[in-house]
JSON list of C-alpha atoms in Angstrom, two decimals:
[
{"chain": "T", "resi": 186, "resn": "UNK", "atom": "CA", "xyz": [-5.98, -15.72, -5.62]},
{"chain": "T", "resi": 187, "resn": "UNK", "atom": "CA", "xyz": [-6.83, -12.33, -4.04]},
{"chain": "T", "resi": 188, "resn": "UNK", "atom": "CA", "xyz": [-6.79, -10.29, -7.23]},
{"chain": "T", "resi": 189, "resn": "UNK", "atom": "CA", "xyz": [-7.93, -6.69, -7.29]},
{"chain": "T", "resi": 190, "resn": "UNK", "atom": "CA", "xyz": [-8.60, -4.83, -10.52]},
{"chain": "T", "resi": 191, "resn": "UNK", "atom": "CA", "xyz": [-9.04, -1.15, -11.27]},
{"chain": "T", "resi": 192, "resn": "UNK", "atom": "CA", "xyz": [-10.69, 0.51, -14.20]},
{"chain": "T", "resi": 193, "resn": "UNK", "atom": "CA", "xyz": [-9.65, 2.53, -16.02]},
{"chain": "T", "resi": 194, "resn": "UNK", "atom": "CA", "xyz": [-5.89, 2.20, -15.80]},
{"chain": "T", "resi": 195, "resn": "UNK", "atom": "CA", "xyz": [-5.51, 5.75, -17.02]},
{"chain": "T", "resi": 196, "resn": "UNK", "atom": "CA", "xyz": [-7.86, 8.60, -17.80]},
{"chain": "T", "resi": 197, "resn": "UNK", "atom": "CA", "xyz": [-7.50, 12.09, -19.16]},
{"chain": "T", "resi": 198, "resn": "UNK", "atom": "CA", "xyz": [-10.31, 14.56, -18.57]},
{"chain": "T", "resi": 199, "resn": "UNK", "atom": "CA", "xyz": [-11.06, 18.23, -18.87]},
{"chain": "T", "resi": 200, "resn": "UNK", "atom": "CA", "xyz": [-11.13, 20.51, -15.88]},
{"chain": "T", "resi": 201, "resn": "UNK", "atom": "CA", "xyz": [-14.57, 20.68, -14.33]},
{"chain": "T", "resi": 202, "resn": "UNK", "atom": "CA", "xyz": [-15.70, 17.21, -15.32]},
{"chain": "T", "resi": 203, "resn": "UNK", "atom": "CA", "xyz": [-16.20, 14.20, -13.05]},
{"chain": "T", "resi": 204, "resn": "UNK", "atom": "CA", "xyz": [-14.31, 10.94, -13.29]},
{"chain": "T", "resi": 205, "resn": "UNK", "atom": "CA", "xyz": [-15.28, 7.56, -11.84]},
{"chain": "T", "resi": 206, "resn": "UNK", "atom": "CA", "xyz": [-12.72, 4.91, -10.95]},
{"chain": "T", "resi": 207, "resn": "UNK", "atom": "CA", "xyz": [-13.79, 1.35, -10.20]},
{"chain": "T", "resi": 208, "resn": "UNK", "atom": "CA", "xyz": [-12.11, -1.08, -7.85]},
{"chain": "T", "resi": 209, "resn": "UNK", "atom": "CA", "xyz": [-13.13, -4.74, -7.95]},
{"chain": "T", "resi": 210, "resn": "UNK", "atom": "CA", "xyz": [-12.08, -7.73, -5.90]},
{"chain": "T", "resi": 211, "resn": "UNK", "atom": "CA", "xyz": [-12.16, -10.51, -8.49]},
{"chain": "T", "resi": 212, "resn": "UNK", "atom": "CA", "xyz": [-12.00, -13.69, -6.46]},
{"chain": "T", "resi": 213, "resn": "UNK", "atom": "CA", "xyz": [-12.98, -12.72, -2.96]},
{"chain": "T", "resi": 214, "resn": "UNK", "atom": "CA", "xyz": [-15.51, -10.60, -1.15]},
{"chain": "T", "resi": 215, "resn": "UNK", "atom": "CA", "xyz": [-14.28, -7.45, 0.48]},
{"chain": "T", "resi": 216, "resn": "UNK", "atom": "CA", "xyz": [-16.34, -5.69, 3.12]},
{"chain": "T", "resi": 217, "resn": "UNK", "atom": "CA", "xyz": [-13.62, -3.06, 3.35]},
{"chain": "T", "resi": 218, "resn": "UNK", "atom": "CA", "xyz": [-11.70, -1.35, 0.59]},
{"chain": "T", "resi": 219, "resn": "UNK", "atom": "CA", "xyz": [-9.23, 1.49, 0.82]},
{"chain": "T", "resi": 220, "resn": "UNK", "atom": "CA", "xyz": [-8.45, 4.34, -1.53]},
{"chain": "T", "resi": 221, "resn": "UNK", "atom": "CA", "xyz": [-4.98, 5.83, -1.74]},
{"chain": "T", "resi": 222, "resn": "UNK", "atom": "CA", "xyz": [-3.43, 8.70, -3.62]},
{"chain": "T", "resi": 223, "resn": "UNK", "atom": "CA", "xyz": [0.20, 8.70, -4.68]},
{"chain": "T", "resi": 224, "resn": "UNK", "atom": "CA", "xyz": [2.11, 11.67, -6.02]},
{"chain": "T", "resi": 225, "resn": "UNK", "atom": "CA", "xyz": [5.28, 11.09, -8.05]},
{"chain": "T", "resi": 226, "resn": "UNK", "atom": "CA", "xyz": [8.16, 9.75, -5.99]},
{"chain": "T", "resi": 227, "resn": "UNK", "atom": "CA", "xyz": [6.06, 9.83, -2.83]},
{"chain": "T", "resi": 228, "resn": "UNK", "atom": "CA", "xyz": [4.41, 7.30, -0.61]},
{"chain": "T", "resi": 229, "resn": "UNK", "atom": "CA", "xyz": [0.81, 6.15, -0.61]},
{"chain": "T", "resi": 230, "resn": "UNK", "atom": "CA", "xyz": [-1.51, 8.49, 1.20]},
{"chain": "T", "resi": 231, "resn": "UNK", "atom": "CA", "xyz": [-4.71, 6.95, 2.52]},
{"chain": "T", "resi": 232, "resn": "UNK", "atom": "CA", "xyz": [-7.71, 8.97, 1.41]},
{"chain": "T", "resi": 233, "resn": "UNK", "atom": "CA", "xyz": [-10.60, 6.95, 2.78]},
{"chain": "T", "resi": 234, "resn": "UNK", "atom": "CA", "xyz": [-11.82, 3.62, 4.03]},
{"chain": "T", "resi": 235, "resn": "UNK", "atom": "CA", "xyz": [-14.78, 2.25, 2.11]},
{"chain": "T", "resi": 236, "resn": "UNK", "atom": "CA", "xyz": [-17.18, -0.07, 3.91]},
{"chain": "T", "resi": 237, "resn": "UNK", "atom": "CA", "xyz": [-19.80, -2.10, 2.09]},
{"chain": "T", "resi": 238, "resn": "UNK", "atom": "CA", "xyz": [-23.27, -0.79, 2.75]},
{"chain": "T", "resi": 239, "resn": "UNK", "atom": "CA", "xyz": [-22.22, 2.22, 4.78]},
{"chain": "T", "resi": 240, "resn": "UNK", "atom": "CA", "xyz": [-20.63, 5.62, 4.40]},
{"chain": "T", "resi": 241, "resn": "UNK", "atom": "CA", "xyz": [-16.93, 5.88, 3.77]},
{"chain": "T", "resi": 242, "resn": "UNK", "atom": "CA", "xyz": [-14.58, 7.15, 6.44]},
{"chain": "T", "resi": 243, "resn": "UNK", "atom": "CA", "xyz": [-12.36, 9.92, 5.14]},
{"chain": "T", "resi": 244, "resn": "UNK", "atom": "CA", "xyz": [-8.92, 10.82, 6.41]},
{"chain": "T", "resi": 245, "resn": "UNK", "atom": "CA", "xyz": [-8.30, 14.27, 7.76]},
{"chain": "T", "resi": 246, "resn": "UNK", "atom": "CA", "xyz": [-7.92, 16.85, 5.04]},
{"chain": "T", "resi": 247, "resn": "UNK", "atom": "CA", "xyz": [-9.66, 14.83, 2.32]},
{"chain": "T", "resi": 248, "resn": "UNK", "atom": "CA", "xyz": [-12.73, 16.54, 0.89]},
{"chain": "T", "resi": 249, "resn": "UNK", "atom": "CA", "xyz": [-15.54, 14.03, 1.01]},
{"chain": "T", "resi": 250, "resn": "UNK", "atom": "CA", "xyz": [-17.70, 16.09, -1.35]},
{"chain": "T", "resi": 251, "resn": "UNK", "atom": "CA", "xyz": [-14.95, 16.10, -3.94]},
{"chain": "T", "resi": 252, "resn": "UNK", "atom": "CA", "xyz": [-13.98, 12.45, -3.64]},
{"chain": "T", "resi": 253, "resn": "UNK", "atom": "CA", "xyz": [-17.22, 10.47, -3.55]},
{"chain": "T", "resi": 254, "resn": "UNK", "atom": "CA", "xyz": [-16.90, 6.86, -2.55]},
{"chain": "T", "resi": 255, "resn": "UNK", "atom": "CA", "xyz": [-19.56, 4.20, -3.03]},
{"chain": "T", "resi": 256, "resn": "UNK", "atom": "CA", "xyz": [-19.18, 0.60, -1.89]},
{"chain": "T", "resi": 257, "resn": "UNK", "atom": "CA", "xyz": [-22.43, -0.87, -3.12]},
{"chain": "T", "resi": 258, "resn": "UNK", "atom": "CA", "xyz": [-21.44, -4.51, -3.21]},
{"chain": "T", "resi": 259, "resn": "UNK", "atom": "CA", "xyz": [-18.94, -6.88, -1.63]},
{"chain": "T", "resi": 260, "resn": "UNK", "atom": "CA", "xyz": [-16.78, -6.79, -4.75]},
{"chain": "T", "resi": 261, "resn": "UNK", "atom": "CA", "xyz": [-17.03, -3.22, -6.00]},
{"chain": "T", "resi": 262, "resn": "UNK", "atom": "CA", "xyz": [-16.06, 0.19, -4.70]},
{"chain": "T", "resi": 263, "resn": "UNK", "atom": "CA", "xyz": [-16.04, 3.33, -6.80]},
{"chain": "T", "resi": 264, "resn": "UNK", "atom": "CA", "xyz": [-14.23, 6.63, -6.37]},
{"chain": "T", "resi": 265, "resn": "UNK", "atom": "CA", "xyz": [-15.67, 9.61, -8.19]},
{"chain": "T", "resi": 266, "resn": "UNK", "atom": "CA", "xyz": [-13.55, 12.72, -8.47]},
{"chain": "T", "resi": 267, "resn": "UNK", "atom": "CA", "xyz": [-16.09, 15.50, -8.90]},
{"chain": "T", "resi": 268, "resn": "UNK", "atom": "CA", "xyz": [-15.36, 18.77, -10.71]},
{"chain": "T", "resi": 269, "resn": "UNK", "atom": "CA", "xyz": [-11.80, 17.65, -11.30]},
{"chain": "T", "resi": 270, "resn": "UNK", "atom": "CA", "xyz": [-9.02, 20.23, -11.48]},
{"chain": "T", "resi": 271, "resn": "UNK", "atom": "CA", "xyz": [-5.39, 19.91, -12.54]},
{"chain": "T", "resi": 272, "resn": "UNK", "atom": "CA", "xyz": [-4.28, 19.59, -8.92]},
{"chain": "T", "resi": 273, "resn": "UNK", "atom": "CA", "xyz": [-6.33, 16.38, -8.70]},
{"chain": "T", "resi": 274, "resn": "UNK", "atom": "CA", "xyz": [-4.01, 14.79, -11.24]},
{"chain": "T", "resi": 275, "resn": "UNK", "atom": "CA", "xyz": [-2.38, 11.88, -9.47]},
{"chain": "T", "resi": 276, "resn": "UNK", "atom": "CA", "xyz": [-2.10, 8.11, -9.26]},
{"chain": "T", "resi": 277, "resn": "UNK", "atom": "CA", "xyz": [-5.00, 6.54, -7.40]},
{"chain": "T", "resi": 278, "resn": "UNK", "atom": "CA", "xyz": [-4.65, 3.08, -5.89]},
{"chain": "T", "resi": 279, "resn": "UNK", "atom": "CA", "xyz": [-7.32, 0.97, -4.28]},
{"chain": "T", "resi": 280, "resn": "UNK", "atom": "CA", "xyz": [-6.92, -2.05, -2.05]},
{"chain": "T", "resi": 281, "resn": "UNK", "atom": "CA", "xyz": [-9.31, -4.64, -0.68]},
{"chain": "T", "resi": 282, "resn": "UNK", "atom": "CA", "xyz": [-9.14, -6.29, 2.70]},
{"chain": "T", "resi": 283, "resn": "UNK", "atom": "CA", "xyz": [-9.38, -10.04, 2.64]},
{"chain": "T", "resi": 284, "resn": "UNK", "atom": "CA", "xyz": [-10.82, -12.15, 5.42]},
{"chain": "T", "resi": 285, "resn": "UNK", "atom": "CA", "xyz": [-9.49, -15.50, 4.41]},
{"chain": "T", "resi": 286, "resn": "UNK", "atom": "CA", "xyz": [-6.79, -17.80, 5.60]},
{"chain": "T", "resi": 287, "resn": "UNK", "atom": "CA", "xyz": [-3.22, -16.79, 6.21]},
{"chain": "T", "resi": 288, "resn": "UNK", "atom": "CA", "xyz": [-3.85, -13.37, 4.67]},
{"chain": "T", "resi": 289, "resn": "UNK", "atom": "CA", "xyz": [-6.64, -12.51, 7.08]},
{"chain": "T", "resi": 290, "resn": "UNK", "atom": "CA", "xyz": [-7.10, -8.71, 7.24]},
{"chain": "T", "resi": 291, "resn": "UNK", "atom": "CA", "xyz": [-4.39, -8.07, 4.67]},
{"chain": "T", "resi": 292, "resn": "UNK", "atom": "CA", "xyz": [-4.85, -5.66, 1.85]},
{"chain": "T", "resi": 293, "resn": "UNK", "atom": "CA", "xyz": [-4.45, -6.63, -1.78]},
{"chain": "T", "resi": 294, "resn": "UNK", "atom": "CA", "xyz": [-3.75, -3.76, -4.10]},
{"chain": "T", "resi": 295, "resn": "UNK", "atom": "CA", "xyz": [-5.14, -2.84, -7.48]},
{"chain": "T", "resi": 296, "resn": "UNK", "atom": "CA", "xyz": [-2.80, -1.80, -10.29]},
{"chain": "T", "resi": 297, "resn": "UNK", "atom": "CA", "xyz": [-3.72, 1.86, -9.92]},
{"chain": "T", "resi": 298, "resn": "UNK", "atom": "CA", "xyz": [-5.33, 4.52, -12.09]},
{"chain": "T", "resi": 299, "resn": "UNK", "atom": "CA", "xyz": [-3.45, 7.47, -13.47]},
{"chain": "T", "resi": 300, "resn": "UNK", "atom": "CA", "xyz": [-5.66, 10.55, -13.64]},
{"chain": "T", "resi": 301, "resn": "UNK", "atom": "CA", "xyz": [-4.62, 13.57, -15.68]},
{"chain": "T", "resi": 302, "resn": "UNK", "atom": "CA", "xyz": [-6.81, 16.65, -15.57]},
{"chain": "T", "resi": 303, "resn": "UNK", "atom": "CA", "xyz": [-6.21, 19.17, -18.34]},
{"chain": "S", "resi": 45, "resn": "UNK", "atom": "CA", "xyz": [-0.71, 7.40, 16.65]},
{"chain": "S", "resi": 46, "resn": "UNK", "atom": "CA", "xyz": [1.58, 5.03, 14.87]},
{"chain": "S", "resi": 47, "resn": "UNK", "atom": "CA", "xyz": [4.35, 6.25, 12.60]},
{"chain": "S", "resi": 48, "resn": "UNK", "atom": "CA", "xyz": [6.69, 4.53, 10.16]},
{"chain": "S", "resi": 49, "resn": "UNK", "atom": "CA", "xyz": [10.06, 5.97, 9.18]},
{"chain": "S", "resi": 50, "resn": "UNK", "atom": "CA", "xyz": [12.35, 5.00, 6.34]},
{"chain": "S", "resi": 51, "resn": "UNK", "atom": "CA", "xyz": [15.48, 7.07, 6.60]},
{"chain": "S", "resi": 52, "resn": "UNK", "atom": "CA", "xyz": [17.10, 5.98, 3.33]},
{"chain": "S", "resi": 53, "resn": "UNK", "atom": "CA", "xyz": [15.51, 7.74, 0.34]},
{"chain": "S", "resi": 54, "resn": "UNK", "atom": "CA", "xyz": [17.76, 5.83, -2.04]},
{"chain": "S", "resi": 55, "resn": "UNK", "atom": "CA", "xyz": [20.08, 2.85, -1.92]},
{"chain": "S", "resi": 56, "resn": "UNK", "atom": "CA", "xyz": [22.30, 1.18, -4.50]},
{"chain": "S", "resi": 57, "resn": "UNK", "atom": "CA", "xyz": [23.57, -2.37, -4.63]},
{"chain": "S", "resi": 58, "resn": "UNK", "atom": "CA", "xyz": [25.73, -4.28, -7.02]},
{"chain": "S", "resi": 59, "resn": "UNK", "atom": "CA", "xyz": [24.09, -7.22, -8.73]},
{"chain": "S", "resi": 60, "resn": "UNK", "atom": "CA", "xyz": [24.53, -10.45, -6.71]},
{"chain": "S", "resi": 61, "resn": "UNK", "atom": "CA", "xyz": [25.43, -8.49, -3.57]},
{"chain": "S", "resi": 62, "resn": "UNK", "atom": "CA", "xyz": [23.40, -8.01, -0.39]},
{"chain": "S", "resi": 63, "resn": "UNK", "atom": "CA", "xyz": [21.60, -4.86, 0.68]},
{"chain": "S", "resi": 64, "resn": "UNK", "atom": "CA", "xyz": [19.66, -3.92, 3.80]},
{"chain": "S", "resi": 65, "resn": "UNK", "atom": "CA", "xyz": [16.83, -1.42, 3.85]},
{"chain": "S", "resi": 66, "resn": "UNK", "atom": "CA", "xyz": [15.95, 0.21, 7.17]},
{"chain": "S", "resi": 67, "resn": "UNK", "atom": "CA", "xyz": [12.58, 0.85, 8.75]},
{"chain": "S", "resi": 68, "resn": "UNK", "atom": "CA", "xyz": [11.67, 2.04, 12.21]},
{"chain": "S", "resi": 69, "resn": "UNK", "atom": "CA", "xyz": [8.24, 2.53, 13.65]},
{"chain": "S", "resi": 70, "resn": "UNK", "atom": "CA", "xyz": [6.55, 3.86, 16.69]},
{"chain": "S", "resi": 71, "resn": "UNK", "atom": "CA", "xyz": [3.55, 2.32, 18.41]},
{"chain": "S", "resi": 72, "resn": "UNK", "atom": "CA", "xyz": [2.13, 1.70, 21.83]},
{"chain": "S", "resi": 73, "resn": "UNK", "atom": "CA", "xyz": [0.46, -1.52, 20.71]},
{"chain": "S", "resi": 74, "resn": "UNK", "atom": "CA", "xyz": [1.90, -4.91, 21.59]},
{"chain": "S", "resi": 75, "resn": "UNK", "atom": "CA", "xyz": [0.44, -6.85, 18.70]},
{"chain": "S", "resi": 76, "resn": "UNK", "atom": "CA", "xyz": [0.61, -5.73, 15.09]},
{"chain": "S", "resi": 77, "resn": "UNK", "atom": "CA", "xyz": [1.84, -6.68, 11.65]},
{"chain": "S", "resi": 78, "resn": "UNK", "atom": "CA", "xyz": [4.70, -5.26, 9.62]},
{"chain": "S", "resi": 79, "resn": "UNK", "atom": "CA", "xyz": [5.13, -5.54, 5.88]},
{"chain": "S", "resi": 80, "resn": "UNK", "atom": "CA", "xyz": [7.57, -4.75, 3.13]},
{"chain": "S", "resi": 81, "resn": "UNK", "atom": "CA", "xyz": [6.05, -3.90, -0.23]},
{"chain": "S", "resi": 82, "resn": "UNK", "atom": "CA", "xyz": [7.82, -3.52, -3.54]},
{"chain": "S", "resi": 83, "resn": "UNK", "atom": "CA", "xyz": [6.57, -1.03, -6.11]},
{"chain": "S", "resi": 84, "resn": "UNK", "atom": "CA", "xyz": [8.27, -1.49, -9.51]},
{"chain": "S", "resi": 85, "resn": "UNK", "atom": "CA", "xyz": [7.90, 1.04, -12.34]},
{"chain": "S", "resi": 86, "resn": "UNK", "atom": "CA", "xyz": [4.51, -0.48, -13.18]},
{"chain": "S", "resi": 87, "resn": "UNK", "atom": "CA", "xyz": [3.44, 0.88, -9.76]},
{"chain": "S", "resi": 88, "resn": "UNK", "atom": "CA", "xyz": [1.69, -2.35, -8.80]},
{"chain": "S", "resi": 89, "resn": "UNK", "atom": "CA", "xyz": [2.19, -2.91, -5.06]},
{"chain": "S", "resi": 90, "resn": "UNK", "atom": "CA", "xyz": [3.70, -6.33, -4.46]},
{"chain": "S", "resi": 91, "resn": "UNK", "atom": "CA", "xyz": [3.96, -7.89, -1.01]},
{"chain": "S", "resi": 92, "resn": "UNK", "atom": "CA", "xyz": [7.54, -8.94, -0.32]},
{"chain": "S", "resi": 93, "resn": "UNK", "atom": "CA", "xyz": [7.32, -10.18, 3.23]},
{"chain": "S", "resi": 94, "resn": "UNK", "atom": "CA", "xyz": [5.18, -9.94, 6.37]},
{"chain": "S", "resi": 95, "resn": "UNK", "atom": "CA", "xyz": [6.07, -10.19, 10.06]},
{"chain": "S", "resi": 96, "resn": "UNK", "atom": "CA", "xyz": [3.69, -10.80, 12.93]},
{"chain": "S", "resi": 97, "resn": "UNK", "atom": "CA", "xyz": [4.85, -8.93, 16.00]},
{"chain": "S", "resi": 98, "resn": "UNK", "atom": "CA", "xyz": [4.08, -11.75, 18.41]},
{"chain": "S", "resi": 99, "resn": "UNK", "atom": "CA", "xyz": [6.41, -14.06, 16.51]},
{"chain": "S", "resi": 100, "resn": "UNK", "atom": "CA", "xyz": [10.03, -13.67, 17.56]},
{"chain": "S", "resi": 101, "resn": "UNK", "atom": "CA", "xyz": [11.35, -15.57, 14.58]},
{"chain": "S", "resi": 102, "resn": "UNK", "atom": "CA", "xyz": [12.34, -13.37, 11.68]},
{"chain": "S", "resi": 103, "resn": "UNK", "atom": "CA", "xyz": [10.34, -13.95, 8.51]},
{"chain": "S", "resi": 104, "resn": "UNK", "atom": "CA", "xyz": [12.09, -15.12, 5.35]},
{"chain": "S", "resi": 105, "resn": "UNK", "atom": "CA", "xyz": [10.92, -15.49, 1.77]},
{"chain": "S", "resi": 106, "resn": "UNK", "atom": "CA", "xyz": [13.60, -16.90, -0.51]},
{"chain": "S", "resi": 107, "resn": "UNK", "atom": "CA", "xyz": [16.20, -14.13, -0.98]},
{"chain": "S", "resi": 108, "resn": "UNK", "atom": "CA", "xyz": [14.31, -11.73, 1.29]},
{"chain": "S", "resi": 109, "resn": "UNK", "atom": "CA", "xyz": [14.56, -11.75, 5.05]},
{"chain": "S", "resi": 110, "resn": "UNK", "atom": "CA", "xyz": [13.86, -9.33, 7.85]},
{"chain": "S", "resi": 111, "resn": "UNK", "atom": "CA", "xyz": [15.60, -8.37, 11.05]},
{"chain": "S", "resi": 112, "resn": "UNK", "atom": "CA", "xyz": [12.75, -7.65, 13.44]},
{"chain": "S", "resi": 113, "resn": "UNK", "atom": "CA", "xyz": [13.80, -6.02, 16.68]},
{"chain": "S", "resi": 114, "resn": "UNK", "atom": "CA", "xyz": [10.58, -5.44, 18.62]},
{"chain": "S", "resi": 115, "resn": "UNK", "atom": "CA", "xyz": [12.11, -3.63, 21.57]},
{"chain": "S", "resi": 116, "resn": "UNK", "atom": "CA", "xyz": [14.00, -1.28, 19.28]},
{"chain": "S", "resi": 117, "resn": "UNK", "atom": "CA", "xyz": [10.96, -0.97, 16.97]},
{"chain": "S", "resi": 118, "resn": "UNK", "atom": "CA", "xyz": [13.10, -1.75, 14.01]},
{"chain": "S", "resi": 119, "resn": "UNK", "atom": "CA", "xyz": [12.16, -3.81, 10.94]},
{"chain": "S", "resi": 120, "resn": "UNK", "atom": "CA", "xyz": [14.88, -3.98, 8.28]},
{"chain": "S", "resi": 121, "resn": "UNK", "atom": "CA", "xyz": [14.73, -5.88, 5.00]},
{"chain": "S", "resi": 122, "resn": "UNK", "atom": "CA", "xyz": [17.72, -7.79, 3.69]},
{"chain": "S", "resi": 123, "resn": "UNK", "atom": "CA", "xyz": [17.87, -8.69, 0.03]},
{"chain": "S", "resi": 124, "resn": "UNK", "atom": "CA", "xyz": [20.47, -11.31, -0.78]},
{"chain": "S", "resi": 125, "resn": "UNK", "atom": "CA", "xyz": [21.90, -12.06, -4.22]},
{"chain": "S", "resi": 126, "resn": "UNK", "atom": "CA", "xyz": [20.36, -8.88, -5.60]},
{"chain": "S", "resi": 127, "resn": "UNK", "atom": "CA", "xyz": [18.95, -9.09, -9.10]},
{"chain": "S", "resi": 128, "resn": "UNK", "atom": "CA", "xyz": [18.20, -6.41, -11.66]},
{"chain": "S", "resi": 129, "resn": "UNK", "atom": "CA", "xyz": [14.50, -7.13, -11.17]},
{"chain": "S", "resi": 130, "resn": "UNK", "atom": "CA", "xyz": [14.75, -6.08, -7.54]},
{"chain": "S", "resi": 131, "resn": "UNK", "atom": "CA", "xyz": [15.12, -2.46, -8.59]},
{"chain": "S", "resi": 132, "resn": "UNK", "atom": "CA", "xyz": [12.03, -0.67, -7.31]},
{"chain": "S", "resi": 133, "resn": "UNK", "atom": "CA", "xyz": [10.59, 1.48, -4.55]},
{"chain": "S", "resi": 134, "resn": "UNK", "atom": "CA", "xyz": [10.30, -0.39, -1.28]},
{"chain": "S", "resi": 135, "resn": "UNK", "atom": "CA", "xyz": [7.75, 0.62, 1.32]},
{"chain": "S", "resi": 136, "resn": "UNK", "atom": "CA", "xyz": [7.59, -0.48, 4.93]},
{"chain": "S", "resi": 137, "resn": "UNK", "atom": "CA", "xyz": [4.07, -0.66, 6.36]},
{"chain": "S", "resi": 138, "resn": "UNK", "atom": "CA", "xyz": [2.44, -1.11, 9.77]},
{"chain": "S", "resi": 139, "resn": "UNK", "atom": "CA", "xyz": [-0.98, -2.53, 10.50]},
{"chain": "S", "resi": 140, "resn": "UNK", "atom": "CA", "xyz": [-2.83, -2.84, 13.76]},
{"chain": "S", "resi": 141, "resn": "UNK", "atom": "CA", "xyz": [-4.62, -6.03, 14.71]},
{"chain": "S", "resi": 142, "resn": "UNK", "atom": "CA", "xyz": [-7.80, -4.13, 15.54]},
{"chain": "S", "resi": 143, "resn": "UNK", "atom": "CA", "xyz": [-9.81, -1.14, 14.44]},
{"chain": "S", "resi": 144, "resn": "UNK", "atom": "CA", "xyz": [-9.92, -0.27, 10.76]},
{"chain": "S", "resi": 145, "resn": "UNK", "atom": "CA", "xyz": [-6.91, -2.40, 9.80]},
{"chain": "S", "resi": 146, "resn": "UNK", "atom": "CA", "xyz": [-5.57, 0.44, 7.71]},
{"chain": "S", "resi": 147, "resn": "UNK", "atom": "CA", "xyz": [-1.91, 0.47, 6.75]},
{"chain": "S", "resi": 148, "resn": "UNK", "atom": "CA", "xyz": [0.56, 3.17, 7.66]},
{"chain": "S", "resi": 149, "resn": "UNK", "atom": "CA", "xyz": [3.29, 3.43, 5.06]},
{"chain": "S", "resi": 150, "resn": "UNK", "atom": "CA", "xyz": [6.78, 4.80, 5.32]},
{"chain": "S", "resi": 151, "resn": "UNK", "atom": "CA", "xyz": [8.11, 7.27, 2.77]},
{"chain": "S", "resi": 152, "resn": "UNK", "atom": "CA", "xyz": [9.86, 4.59, 0.77]},
{"chain": "S", "resi": 153, "resn": "UNK", "atom": "CA", "xyz": [13.38, 3.69, -0.34]},
{"chain": "S", "resi": 154, "resn": "UNK", "atom": "CA", "xyz": [14.33, 3.61, -3.98]},
{"chain": "S", "resi": 155, "resn": "UNK", "atom": "CA", "xyz": [16.63, 0.66, -4.65]},
{"chain": "S", "resi": 156, "resn": "UNK", "atom": "CA", "xyz": [18.93, 0.73, -7.64]},
{"chain": "S", "resi": 157, "resn": "UNK", "atom": "CA", "xyz": [20.65, -2.46, -8.73]},
{"chain": "S", "resi": 158, "resn": "UNK", "atom": "CA", "xyz": [23.89, -1.95, -10.64]},
{"chain": "S", "resi": 159, "resn": "UNK", "atom": "CA", "xyz": [24.94, -4.46, -13.27]}
]
């Protein structure tokens, strides 16, 4: 149980276009999801906390107008990278917070999305 | 603010041997959770082990065990009988028991397993 999926697993886009990444909790409801960014050989950097039905909370230094987050349902959060540029190329990972059982308040991670902006 | 430090960027271990990965953290909270995550080349984050701060007993999961020293704010991971499949990045993480429940990750340790 507690499976999180991401789509797409990789995407290549042209500079200036927008890209949407989906994060789904497959077998549980998640009122809170998290979006991370990971550069090669580095740790996960939290970008924002996504709460169902309300605005996302962004970490300091993350441009909220560039990284649009929508958490419209208890199983789906989306990250849209607007007007993408080569420096936005990275690995994006989402996680979903579970509220059940022994794993209460733990995060389960998606497999990640590799974004390459040409 | 809480911080997590992993001072070993890279470690190597011979297959079947034991290796210990270090993690220290800083917090003013008395109750929290600590985790070790494994990130293989696929980059999927896999939970290795969790420790609840209010539990004095060190957590164990098969070949993986931790040495949790609350007063010293230390949380090391011991991998026994290392296997080739253990080769990965290992991240230590901290989570509060209140607030946003977000994780604070360390910088990671790359573990190489030598055949």
